[in-house]
Short mmCIF file of C-alpha atoms in Angstrom, two decimals:
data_model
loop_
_atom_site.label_atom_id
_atom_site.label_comp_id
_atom_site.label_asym_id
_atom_site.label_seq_id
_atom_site.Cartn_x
_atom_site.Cartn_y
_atom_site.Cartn_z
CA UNK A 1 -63.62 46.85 -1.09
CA UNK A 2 -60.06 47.35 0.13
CA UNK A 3 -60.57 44.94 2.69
CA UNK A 4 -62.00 42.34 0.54
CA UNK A 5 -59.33 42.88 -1.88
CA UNK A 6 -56.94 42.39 0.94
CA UNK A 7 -58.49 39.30 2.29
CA UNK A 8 -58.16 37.48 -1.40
CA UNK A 9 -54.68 38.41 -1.57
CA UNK A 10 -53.78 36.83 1.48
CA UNK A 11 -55.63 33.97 0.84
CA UNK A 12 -54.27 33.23 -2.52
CA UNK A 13 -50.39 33.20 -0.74
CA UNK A 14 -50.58 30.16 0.66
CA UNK A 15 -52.02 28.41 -2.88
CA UNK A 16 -49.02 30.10 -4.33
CA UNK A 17 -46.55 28.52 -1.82
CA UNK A 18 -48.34 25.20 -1.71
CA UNK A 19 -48.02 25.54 -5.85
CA UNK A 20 -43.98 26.39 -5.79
CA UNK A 21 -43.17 23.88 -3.16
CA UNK A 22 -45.17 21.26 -5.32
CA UNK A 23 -43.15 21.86 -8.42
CA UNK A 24 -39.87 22.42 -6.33
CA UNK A 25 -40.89 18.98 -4.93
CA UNK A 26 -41.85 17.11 -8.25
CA UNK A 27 -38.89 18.75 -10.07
CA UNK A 28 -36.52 17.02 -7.45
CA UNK A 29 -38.14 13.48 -7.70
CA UNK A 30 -38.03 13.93 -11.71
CA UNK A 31 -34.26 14.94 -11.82
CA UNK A 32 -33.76 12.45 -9.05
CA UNK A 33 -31.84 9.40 -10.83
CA UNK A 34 -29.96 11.96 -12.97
CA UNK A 35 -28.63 13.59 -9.94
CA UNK A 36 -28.06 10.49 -8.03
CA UNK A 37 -25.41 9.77 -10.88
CA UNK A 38 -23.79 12.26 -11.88
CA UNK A 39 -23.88 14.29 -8.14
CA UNK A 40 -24.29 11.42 -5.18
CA UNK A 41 -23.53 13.30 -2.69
CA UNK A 42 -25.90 16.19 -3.54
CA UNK A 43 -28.36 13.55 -4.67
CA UNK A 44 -28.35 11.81 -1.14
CA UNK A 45 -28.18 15.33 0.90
CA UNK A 46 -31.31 17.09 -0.98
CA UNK A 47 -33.50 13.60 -1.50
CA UNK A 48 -32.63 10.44 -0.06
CA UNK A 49 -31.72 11.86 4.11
CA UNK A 50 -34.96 13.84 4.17
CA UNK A 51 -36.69 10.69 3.89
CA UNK A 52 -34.59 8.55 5.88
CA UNK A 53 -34.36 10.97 8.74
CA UNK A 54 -38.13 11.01 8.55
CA UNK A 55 -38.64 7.35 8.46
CA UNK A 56 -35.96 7.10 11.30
CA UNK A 57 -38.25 9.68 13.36
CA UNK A 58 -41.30 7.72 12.94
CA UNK A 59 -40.50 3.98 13.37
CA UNK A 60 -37.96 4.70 16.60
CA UNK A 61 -40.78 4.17 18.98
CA UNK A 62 -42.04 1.14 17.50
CA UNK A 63 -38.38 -0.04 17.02
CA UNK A 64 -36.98 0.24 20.04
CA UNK A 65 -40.45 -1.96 21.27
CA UNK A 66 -40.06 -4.82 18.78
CA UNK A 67 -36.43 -5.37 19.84
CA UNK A 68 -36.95 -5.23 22.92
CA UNK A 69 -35.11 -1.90 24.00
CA UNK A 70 -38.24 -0.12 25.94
CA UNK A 71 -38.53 -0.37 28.90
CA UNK A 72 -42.14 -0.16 31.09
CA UNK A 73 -42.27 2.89 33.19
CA UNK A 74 -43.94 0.85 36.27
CA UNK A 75 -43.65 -2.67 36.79
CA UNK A 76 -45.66 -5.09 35.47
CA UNK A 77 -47.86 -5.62 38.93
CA UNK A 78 -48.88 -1.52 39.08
CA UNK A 79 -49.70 -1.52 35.08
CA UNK A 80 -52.22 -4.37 35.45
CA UNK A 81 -53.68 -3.01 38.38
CA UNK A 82 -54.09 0.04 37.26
CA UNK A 83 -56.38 -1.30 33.81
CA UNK A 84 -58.55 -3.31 36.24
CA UNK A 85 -58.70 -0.28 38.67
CA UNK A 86 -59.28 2.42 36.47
CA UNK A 87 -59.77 1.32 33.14
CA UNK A 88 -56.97 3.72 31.99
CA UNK A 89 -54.45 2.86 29.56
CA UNK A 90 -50.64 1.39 29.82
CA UNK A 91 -48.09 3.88 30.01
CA UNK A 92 -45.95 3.99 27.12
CA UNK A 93 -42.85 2.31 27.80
CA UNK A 94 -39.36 4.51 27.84
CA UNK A 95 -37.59 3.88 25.05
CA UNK A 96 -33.26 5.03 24.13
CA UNK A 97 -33.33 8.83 24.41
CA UNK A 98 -32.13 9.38 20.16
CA UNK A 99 -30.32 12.27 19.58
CA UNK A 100 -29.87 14.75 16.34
CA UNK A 101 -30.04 12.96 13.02
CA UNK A 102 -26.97 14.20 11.13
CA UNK A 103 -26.31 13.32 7.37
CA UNK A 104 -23.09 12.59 6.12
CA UNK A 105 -21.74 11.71 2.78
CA UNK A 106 -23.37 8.52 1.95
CA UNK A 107 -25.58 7.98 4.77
CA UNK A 108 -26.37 9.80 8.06
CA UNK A 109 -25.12 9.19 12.12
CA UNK A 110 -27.10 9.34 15.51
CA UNK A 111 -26.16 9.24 19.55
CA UNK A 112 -28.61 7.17 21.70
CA UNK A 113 -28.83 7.42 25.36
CA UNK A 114 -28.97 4.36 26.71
CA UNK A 115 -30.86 3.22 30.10
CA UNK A 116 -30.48 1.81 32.73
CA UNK A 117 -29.36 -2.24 32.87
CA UNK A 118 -28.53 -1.57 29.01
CA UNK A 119 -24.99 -2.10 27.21
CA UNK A 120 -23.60 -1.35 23.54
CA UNK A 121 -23.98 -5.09 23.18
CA UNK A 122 -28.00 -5.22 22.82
CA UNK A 123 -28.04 -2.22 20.18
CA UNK A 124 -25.08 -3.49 18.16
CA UNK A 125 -27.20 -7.32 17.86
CA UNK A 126 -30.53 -5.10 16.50
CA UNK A 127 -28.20 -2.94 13.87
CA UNK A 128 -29.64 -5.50 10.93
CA UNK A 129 -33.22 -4.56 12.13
CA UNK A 130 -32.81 -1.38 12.20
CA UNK A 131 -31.17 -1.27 8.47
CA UNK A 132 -34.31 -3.30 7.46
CA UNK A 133 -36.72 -0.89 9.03
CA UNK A 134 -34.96 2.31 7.91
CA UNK A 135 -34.43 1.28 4.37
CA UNK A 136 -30.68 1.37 4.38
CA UNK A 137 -27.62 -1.16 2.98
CA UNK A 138 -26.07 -1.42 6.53
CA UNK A 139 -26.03 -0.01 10.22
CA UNK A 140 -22.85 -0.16 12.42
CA UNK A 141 -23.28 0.39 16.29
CA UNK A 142 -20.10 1.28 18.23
CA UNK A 143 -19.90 2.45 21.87
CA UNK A 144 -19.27 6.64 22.05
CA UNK A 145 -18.56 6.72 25.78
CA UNK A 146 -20.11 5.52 28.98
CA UNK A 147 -24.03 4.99 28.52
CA UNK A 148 -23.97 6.04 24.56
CA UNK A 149 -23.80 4.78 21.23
CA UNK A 150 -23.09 5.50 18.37
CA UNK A 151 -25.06 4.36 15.43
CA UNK A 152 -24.06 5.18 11.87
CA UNK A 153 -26.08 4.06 8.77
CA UNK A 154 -24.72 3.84 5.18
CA UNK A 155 -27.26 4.46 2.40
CA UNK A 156 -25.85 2.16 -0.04
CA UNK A 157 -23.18 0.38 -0.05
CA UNK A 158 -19.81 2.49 -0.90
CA UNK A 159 -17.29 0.03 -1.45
CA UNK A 160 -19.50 -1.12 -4.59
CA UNK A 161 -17.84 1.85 -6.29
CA UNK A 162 -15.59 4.13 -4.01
CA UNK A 163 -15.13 7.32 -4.88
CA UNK A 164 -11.14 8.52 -4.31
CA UNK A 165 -10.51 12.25 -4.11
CA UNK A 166 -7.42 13.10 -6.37
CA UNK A 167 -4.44 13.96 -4.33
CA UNK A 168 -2.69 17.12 -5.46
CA UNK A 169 1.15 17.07 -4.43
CA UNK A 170 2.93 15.06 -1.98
CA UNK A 171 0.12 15.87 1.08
CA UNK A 172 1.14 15.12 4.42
CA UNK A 173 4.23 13.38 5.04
CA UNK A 174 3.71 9.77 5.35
CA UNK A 175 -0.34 9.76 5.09
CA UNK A 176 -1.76 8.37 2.32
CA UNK A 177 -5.76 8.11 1.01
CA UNK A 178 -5.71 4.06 -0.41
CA UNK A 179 -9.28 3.80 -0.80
CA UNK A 180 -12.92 4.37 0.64
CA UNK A 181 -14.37 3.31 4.44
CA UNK A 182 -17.77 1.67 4.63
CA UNK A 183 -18.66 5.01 5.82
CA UNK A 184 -18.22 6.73 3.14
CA UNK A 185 -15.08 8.81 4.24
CA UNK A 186 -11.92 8.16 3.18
CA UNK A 187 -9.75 5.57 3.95
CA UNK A 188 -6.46 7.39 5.26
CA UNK A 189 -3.44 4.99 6.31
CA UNK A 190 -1.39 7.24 8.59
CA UNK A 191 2.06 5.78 9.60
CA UNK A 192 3.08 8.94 12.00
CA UNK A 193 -0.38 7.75 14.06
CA UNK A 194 -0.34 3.87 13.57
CA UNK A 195 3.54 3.15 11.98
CA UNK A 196 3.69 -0.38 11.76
CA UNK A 197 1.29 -2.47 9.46
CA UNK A 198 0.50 -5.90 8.72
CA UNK A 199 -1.57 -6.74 5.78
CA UNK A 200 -3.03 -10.21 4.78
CA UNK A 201 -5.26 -11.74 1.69
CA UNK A 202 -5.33 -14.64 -0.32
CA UNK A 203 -4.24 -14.62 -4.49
CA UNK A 204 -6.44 -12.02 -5.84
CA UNK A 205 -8.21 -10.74 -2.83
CA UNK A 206 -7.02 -6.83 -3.41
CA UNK A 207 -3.90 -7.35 -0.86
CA UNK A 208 -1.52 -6.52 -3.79
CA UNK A 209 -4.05 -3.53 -4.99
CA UNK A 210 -3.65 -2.07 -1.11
CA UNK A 211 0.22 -2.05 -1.39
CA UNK A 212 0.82 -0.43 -4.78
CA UNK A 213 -1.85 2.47 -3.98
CA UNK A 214 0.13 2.89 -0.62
CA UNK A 215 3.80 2.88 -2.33
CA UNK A 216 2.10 5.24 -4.80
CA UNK A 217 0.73 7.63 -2.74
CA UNK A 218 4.08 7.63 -1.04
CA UNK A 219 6.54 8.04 -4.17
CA UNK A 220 6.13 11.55 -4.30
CA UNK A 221 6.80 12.18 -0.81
CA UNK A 222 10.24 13.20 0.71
CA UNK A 223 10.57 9.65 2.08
CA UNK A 224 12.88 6.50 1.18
CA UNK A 225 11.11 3.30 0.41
CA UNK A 226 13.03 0.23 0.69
CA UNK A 227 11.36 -3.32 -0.47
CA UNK A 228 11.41 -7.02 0.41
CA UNK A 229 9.71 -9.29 -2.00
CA UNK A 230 11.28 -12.53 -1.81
CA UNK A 231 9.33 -13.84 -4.98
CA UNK A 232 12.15 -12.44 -7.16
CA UNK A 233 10.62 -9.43 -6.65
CA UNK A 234 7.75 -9.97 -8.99
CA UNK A 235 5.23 -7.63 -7.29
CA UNK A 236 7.56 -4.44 -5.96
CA UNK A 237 9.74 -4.58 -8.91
CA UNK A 238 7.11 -2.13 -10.88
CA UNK A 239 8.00 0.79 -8.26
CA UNK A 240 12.21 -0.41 -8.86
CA UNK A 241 12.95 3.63 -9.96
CA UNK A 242 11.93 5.02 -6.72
CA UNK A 243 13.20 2.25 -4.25
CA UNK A 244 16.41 2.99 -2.64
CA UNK A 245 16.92 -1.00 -1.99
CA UNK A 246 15.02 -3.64 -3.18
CA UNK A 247 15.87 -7.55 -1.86
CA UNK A 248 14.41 -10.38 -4.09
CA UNK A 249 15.42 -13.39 -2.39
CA UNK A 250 16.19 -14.44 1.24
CA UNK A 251 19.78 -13.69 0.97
CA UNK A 252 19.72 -10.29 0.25
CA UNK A 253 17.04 -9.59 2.25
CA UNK A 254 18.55 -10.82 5.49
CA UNK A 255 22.03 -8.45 4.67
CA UNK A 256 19.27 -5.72 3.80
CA UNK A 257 17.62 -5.96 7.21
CA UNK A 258 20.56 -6.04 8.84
CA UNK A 259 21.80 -2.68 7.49
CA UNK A 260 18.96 -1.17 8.19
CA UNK A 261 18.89 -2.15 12.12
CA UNK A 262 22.41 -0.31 12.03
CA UNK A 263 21.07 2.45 10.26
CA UNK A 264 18.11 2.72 12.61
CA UNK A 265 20.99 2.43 15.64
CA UNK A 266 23.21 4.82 13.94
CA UNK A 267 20.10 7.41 14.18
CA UNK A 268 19.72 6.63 17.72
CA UNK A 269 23.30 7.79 18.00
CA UNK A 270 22.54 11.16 16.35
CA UNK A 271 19.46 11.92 18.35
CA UNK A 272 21.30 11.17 21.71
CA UNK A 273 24.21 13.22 21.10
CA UNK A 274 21.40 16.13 19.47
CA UNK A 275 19.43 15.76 23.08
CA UNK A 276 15.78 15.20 21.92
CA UNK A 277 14.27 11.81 22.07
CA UNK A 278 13.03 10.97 19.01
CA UNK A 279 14.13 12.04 14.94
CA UNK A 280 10.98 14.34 15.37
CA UNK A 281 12.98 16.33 17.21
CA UNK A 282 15.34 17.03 14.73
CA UNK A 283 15.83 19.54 11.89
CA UNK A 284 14.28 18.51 8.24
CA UNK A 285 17.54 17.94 6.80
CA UNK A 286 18.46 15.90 9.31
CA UNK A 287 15.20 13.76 9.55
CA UNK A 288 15.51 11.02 7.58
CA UNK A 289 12.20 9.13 7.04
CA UNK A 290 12.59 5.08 5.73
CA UNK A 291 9.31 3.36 4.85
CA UNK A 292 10.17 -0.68 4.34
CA UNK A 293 7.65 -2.87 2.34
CA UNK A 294 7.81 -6.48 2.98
CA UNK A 295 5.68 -8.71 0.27
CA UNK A 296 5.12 -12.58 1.25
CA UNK A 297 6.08 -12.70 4.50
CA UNK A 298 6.65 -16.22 4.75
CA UNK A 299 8.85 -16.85 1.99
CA UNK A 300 11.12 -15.22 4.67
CA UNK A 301 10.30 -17.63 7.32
CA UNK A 302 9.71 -21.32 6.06
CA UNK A 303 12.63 -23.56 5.79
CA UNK A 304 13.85 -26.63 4.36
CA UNK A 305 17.82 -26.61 5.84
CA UNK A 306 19.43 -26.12 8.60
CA UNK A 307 20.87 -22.73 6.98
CA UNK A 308 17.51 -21.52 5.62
CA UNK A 309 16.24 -21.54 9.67
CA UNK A 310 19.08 -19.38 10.35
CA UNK A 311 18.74 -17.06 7.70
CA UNK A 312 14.60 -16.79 8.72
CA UNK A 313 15.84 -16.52 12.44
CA UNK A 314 18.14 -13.28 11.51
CA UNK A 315 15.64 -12.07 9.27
CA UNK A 316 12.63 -12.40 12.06
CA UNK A 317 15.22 -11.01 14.67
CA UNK A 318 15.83 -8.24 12.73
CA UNK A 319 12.11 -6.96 11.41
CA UNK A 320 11.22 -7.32 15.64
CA UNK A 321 14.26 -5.04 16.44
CA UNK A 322 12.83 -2.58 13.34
CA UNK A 323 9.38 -2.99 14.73
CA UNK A 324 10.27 -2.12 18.06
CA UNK A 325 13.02 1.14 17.57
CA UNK A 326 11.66 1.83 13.99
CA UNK A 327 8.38 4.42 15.35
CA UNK A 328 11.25 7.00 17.30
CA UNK A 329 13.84 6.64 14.31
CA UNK A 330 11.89 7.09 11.22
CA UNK A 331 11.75 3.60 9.95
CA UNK A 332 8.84 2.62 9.54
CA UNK A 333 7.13 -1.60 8.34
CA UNK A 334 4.53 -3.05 5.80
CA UNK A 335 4.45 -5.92 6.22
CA UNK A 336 2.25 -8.23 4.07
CA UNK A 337 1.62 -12.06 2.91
CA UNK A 338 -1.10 -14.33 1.42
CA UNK A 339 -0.70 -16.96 4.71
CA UNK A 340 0.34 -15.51 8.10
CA UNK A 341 0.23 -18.34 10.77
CA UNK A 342 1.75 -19.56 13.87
CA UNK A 343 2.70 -22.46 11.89
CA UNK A 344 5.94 -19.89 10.72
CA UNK A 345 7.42 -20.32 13.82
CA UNK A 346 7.54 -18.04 16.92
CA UNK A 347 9.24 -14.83 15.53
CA UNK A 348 6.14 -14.23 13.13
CA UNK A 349 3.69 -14.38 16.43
CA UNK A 350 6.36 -11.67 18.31
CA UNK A 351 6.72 -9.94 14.97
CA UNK A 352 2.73 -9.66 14.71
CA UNK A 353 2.51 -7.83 18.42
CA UNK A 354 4.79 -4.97 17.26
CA UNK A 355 2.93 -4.07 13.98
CA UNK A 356 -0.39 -2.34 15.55
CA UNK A 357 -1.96 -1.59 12.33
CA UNK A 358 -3.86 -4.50 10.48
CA UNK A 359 -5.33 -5.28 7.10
CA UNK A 360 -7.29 -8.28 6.45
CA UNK A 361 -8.65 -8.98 3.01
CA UNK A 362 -10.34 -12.49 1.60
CA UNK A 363 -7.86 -15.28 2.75
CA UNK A 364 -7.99 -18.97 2.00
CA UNK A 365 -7.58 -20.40 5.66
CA UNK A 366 -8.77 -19.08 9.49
CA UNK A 367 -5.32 -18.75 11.05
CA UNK A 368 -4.06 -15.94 8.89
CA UNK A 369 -7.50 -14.11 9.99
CA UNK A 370 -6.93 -14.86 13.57
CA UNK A 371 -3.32 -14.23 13.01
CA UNK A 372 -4.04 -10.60 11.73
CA UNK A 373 -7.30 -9.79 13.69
CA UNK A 374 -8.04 -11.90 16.46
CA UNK A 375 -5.95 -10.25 19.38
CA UNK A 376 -7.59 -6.90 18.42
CA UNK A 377 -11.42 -7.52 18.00
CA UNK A 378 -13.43 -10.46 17.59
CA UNK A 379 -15.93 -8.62 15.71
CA UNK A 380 -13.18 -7.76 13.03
CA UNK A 381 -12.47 -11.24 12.82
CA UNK A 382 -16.08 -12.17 11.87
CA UNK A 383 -16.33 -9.32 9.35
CA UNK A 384 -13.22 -10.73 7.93
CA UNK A 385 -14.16 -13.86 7.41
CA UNK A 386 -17.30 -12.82 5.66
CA UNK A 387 -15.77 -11.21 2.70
CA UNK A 388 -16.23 -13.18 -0.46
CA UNK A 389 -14.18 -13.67 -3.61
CA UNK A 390 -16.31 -11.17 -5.50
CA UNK A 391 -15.17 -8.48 -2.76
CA UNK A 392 -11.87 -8.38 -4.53
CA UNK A 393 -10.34 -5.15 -2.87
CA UNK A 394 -12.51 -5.35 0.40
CA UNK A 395 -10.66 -5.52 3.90
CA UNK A 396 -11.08 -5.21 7.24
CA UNK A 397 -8.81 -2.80 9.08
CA UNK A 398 -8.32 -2.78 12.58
CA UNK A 399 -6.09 -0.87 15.31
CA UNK A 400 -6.40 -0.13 19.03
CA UNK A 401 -9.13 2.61 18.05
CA UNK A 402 -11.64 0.05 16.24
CA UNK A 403 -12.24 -1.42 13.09
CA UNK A 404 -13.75 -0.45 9.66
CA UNK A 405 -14.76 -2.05 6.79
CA UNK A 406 -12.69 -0.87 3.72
CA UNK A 407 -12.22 -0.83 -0.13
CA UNK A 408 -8.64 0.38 -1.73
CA UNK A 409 -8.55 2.49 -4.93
CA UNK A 410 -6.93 0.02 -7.80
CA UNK A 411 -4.02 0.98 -9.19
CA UNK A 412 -2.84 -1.07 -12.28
CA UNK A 413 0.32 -1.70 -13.30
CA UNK A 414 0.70 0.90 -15.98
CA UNK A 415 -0.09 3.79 -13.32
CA UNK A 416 2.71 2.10 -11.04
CA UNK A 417 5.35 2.07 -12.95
CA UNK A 418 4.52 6.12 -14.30
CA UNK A 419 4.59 6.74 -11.00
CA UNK A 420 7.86 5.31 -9.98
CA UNK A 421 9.25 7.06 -13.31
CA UNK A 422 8.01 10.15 -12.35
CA UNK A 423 8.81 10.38 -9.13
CA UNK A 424 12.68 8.53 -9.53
CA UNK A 425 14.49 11.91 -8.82
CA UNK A 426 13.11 11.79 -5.31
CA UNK A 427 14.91 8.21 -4.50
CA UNK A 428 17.70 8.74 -1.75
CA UNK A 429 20.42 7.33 -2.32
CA UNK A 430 21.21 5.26 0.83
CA UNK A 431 25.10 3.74 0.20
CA UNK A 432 24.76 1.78 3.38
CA UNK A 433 21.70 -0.21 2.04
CA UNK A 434 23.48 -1.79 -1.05
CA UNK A 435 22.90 -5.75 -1.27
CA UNK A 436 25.06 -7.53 -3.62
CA UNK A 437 22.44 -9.71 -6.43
CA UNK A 438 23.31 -13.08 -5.53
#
């Protein structure tokens, strides 16, 4: 009787389990869409990468075939031979050796082995095929190191809506969250890693948008910020409080460039005589930090006069010798404009090779793209030029470590000029940088 008794118990556990995961299971697919909203990430990590990493696990196989990434284990002589011979079956070809499936925030990442006679090149052409057959928005293949990549998929597609973590306080000194990567993560500009930038994008392509969520994210930082904006100053006006100089025509901003080479020489001066090579090596008092924003770039270099092309020759002279000792002295360049070209003359091509950083939104003709993208990736350049004028905000960024798609955070006027207001006691007063309004 006990035994019996026994038996039925143990029998009935499994119902039970097979009953809770059931209602575990339906309760997750009926709260699904509410979690989704209000909780994406949670939504994504409990519901949507289970599936994916399943369906991932059971097309790969069949993938790899149809794209022509297997490879027969005998050539093609022995297989047929052996099916008249024998009768037996083909082998089943070798296909990429996958690795872990790991989720992230809005999607999930993979290595891949690759064999013999195969390059990055053939996995990165079969990334639309593989979003299509894993059900996701869009699959980026980059090369990890010698005979792997790395494949990353994104769910849906974040820049739709990106999600920007609130800063609290001033952060790290001159890093700044702007916006939201394709991936998901967040789109950090870091001047101590990459410190000079160029940024491009036609009338309302988010170029603008990019530049006051930077200056933003660096009022409240213990760091001077000096502007350029030829166009009267219509666009870097709103931040006025917290600027410590701020040139609105040619003019000024040729006497304000000027100071700041011998400021930037004046600091090589004081590092020399205090032995270390670089302002890094100084005390925090004595590190001054100078971030210069330059809007419309080539109101500064097109001329109509024989004056105007030397006042663009000293101003291009001087941005190169900024560019060049700015990383070492704590001066460090934005520079941005709606039409970039070759066409500006030779300083804006020498200019472009010292700012290593590069942001390229929508813009209205190919040479500013090339200009801002094409000596650093030719995939970046096609990305670039994909970007249409609903994909106000999205950019491609690129640097000597790769390129991402991105999406800045919008900051509207209103929140810039609270910002420079409440952060105006932290402007440094910089004597030497004075320009006369003429």
């Amino acid at each position: 009787m006990n035994l019996a008794s026994t038996t039925s118990a143990g029998a009935s556990r499994p119902n039970w389990v097979l009953v809770v995961a059931a209602a575990l299971v339906s309760g997750l697919l009926l709260a699904g869409p509410a979690l989704r909203r209000r909780y994406p990430v949670a939504g994504w990590l409990l519901l949507g990468f289970p599936v994916a990493a399943f369906r991932v696990m059971q097309t790969w196989r069949q993938l790899m075939a149809g794209c022509g990434l297997a490879v027969s284990r005998r050539p093609a002589l022995m297989v047929v031979s052996g099916l008249v011979g024998n009768g037996a079956p083909p082998p089943q070809p070798r296909v990429p050796r996958r690795g872990l499936i790991r989720p992230t925030s809005g999607g999930f990442v993979l290595l891949v082995r690759l064999l013999p006679g195969q390059v990055p090149e053939n996995f990165v052409k079969v990334a639309p095929a593989m979003a299509e057959d894993w059900q996701v928005h869009a699959v980026r293949v980059t090369s990890w190191k010698p005979g792997v990549v790395r494949i990353v998929a994104s769910a849906a597609d974040p820049l739709a809506a990106p999600r920007i973590p609130k800063q609290r306080g001033p952060g790290h000194l001159l890093r700044v969250t702007v916006g939201a990567l394709e991936t998901g993560a967040a789109w950090v500009l870091d001047l101590r890693r990459v410190p000079h930038w160029l940024i491009v994008g036609a009338t309302r392509s988010g170029k603008s948008t990019l530049i006051n969520a930077l200056v933003a994210g660096l009022a409240p930082q213990p760091v001077a910020l000096v502007g350029i904006d030829c166009k009267g100053g219509m666009e870097l006006s709103l931040y006025e409080p917290r600027l410590s100089a701020l040139a609105t025509n040619r003019e000024q901003a040729v006497r304000l460039l000027a100071a700041l080479v011998d400021l930037a020489l004046d600091r090589m001066t004081v590092c020399r005589a205090a032995r270390v090579r670089n302002i890094w090596g100084l005390s925090d008092k004595e590190r001054p930090v100078l971030v210069v924003i330059v809007d419309e770039l080539a109101e500064l270099f097109l001329v109509a006069s024989r004056n105007e092309k030397d006042e663009a020759h000293a101003a291009g002279t001087a941005l190169i010798r900024l560019a060049q000792l700015g990383a070492a002295l704590g001066v460090f360049l934005v520079v941005a404009g709606q039409r970039v070209g070759s066409d500006l003359g030779p300083g804006v091509t020498a200019l472009r090779a010292q700012l290593g950083g590069r942001v390229c939104h929508r813009v209205a003709d190919p040479g500013t793209a090339e200009m801002a993208l094409g000596d650093l990736n030719p995939d970046a350049l096609k990305a670039a030029q994909a970007i249409t004028p609903e994909q106000a905000g999205t950019a491609v960024l690129a640097s000597g470590d790769g390129w991402e798609r991105a999406r800045s955070h919008l900051i509207t006027e209103a929140e810039a000029e609270a910002v420079a207001a409440e952060c105006a006691h932290l402007t440094p007063v910089l004597s030497e940088l004075h320009v006369d309004a003429r």
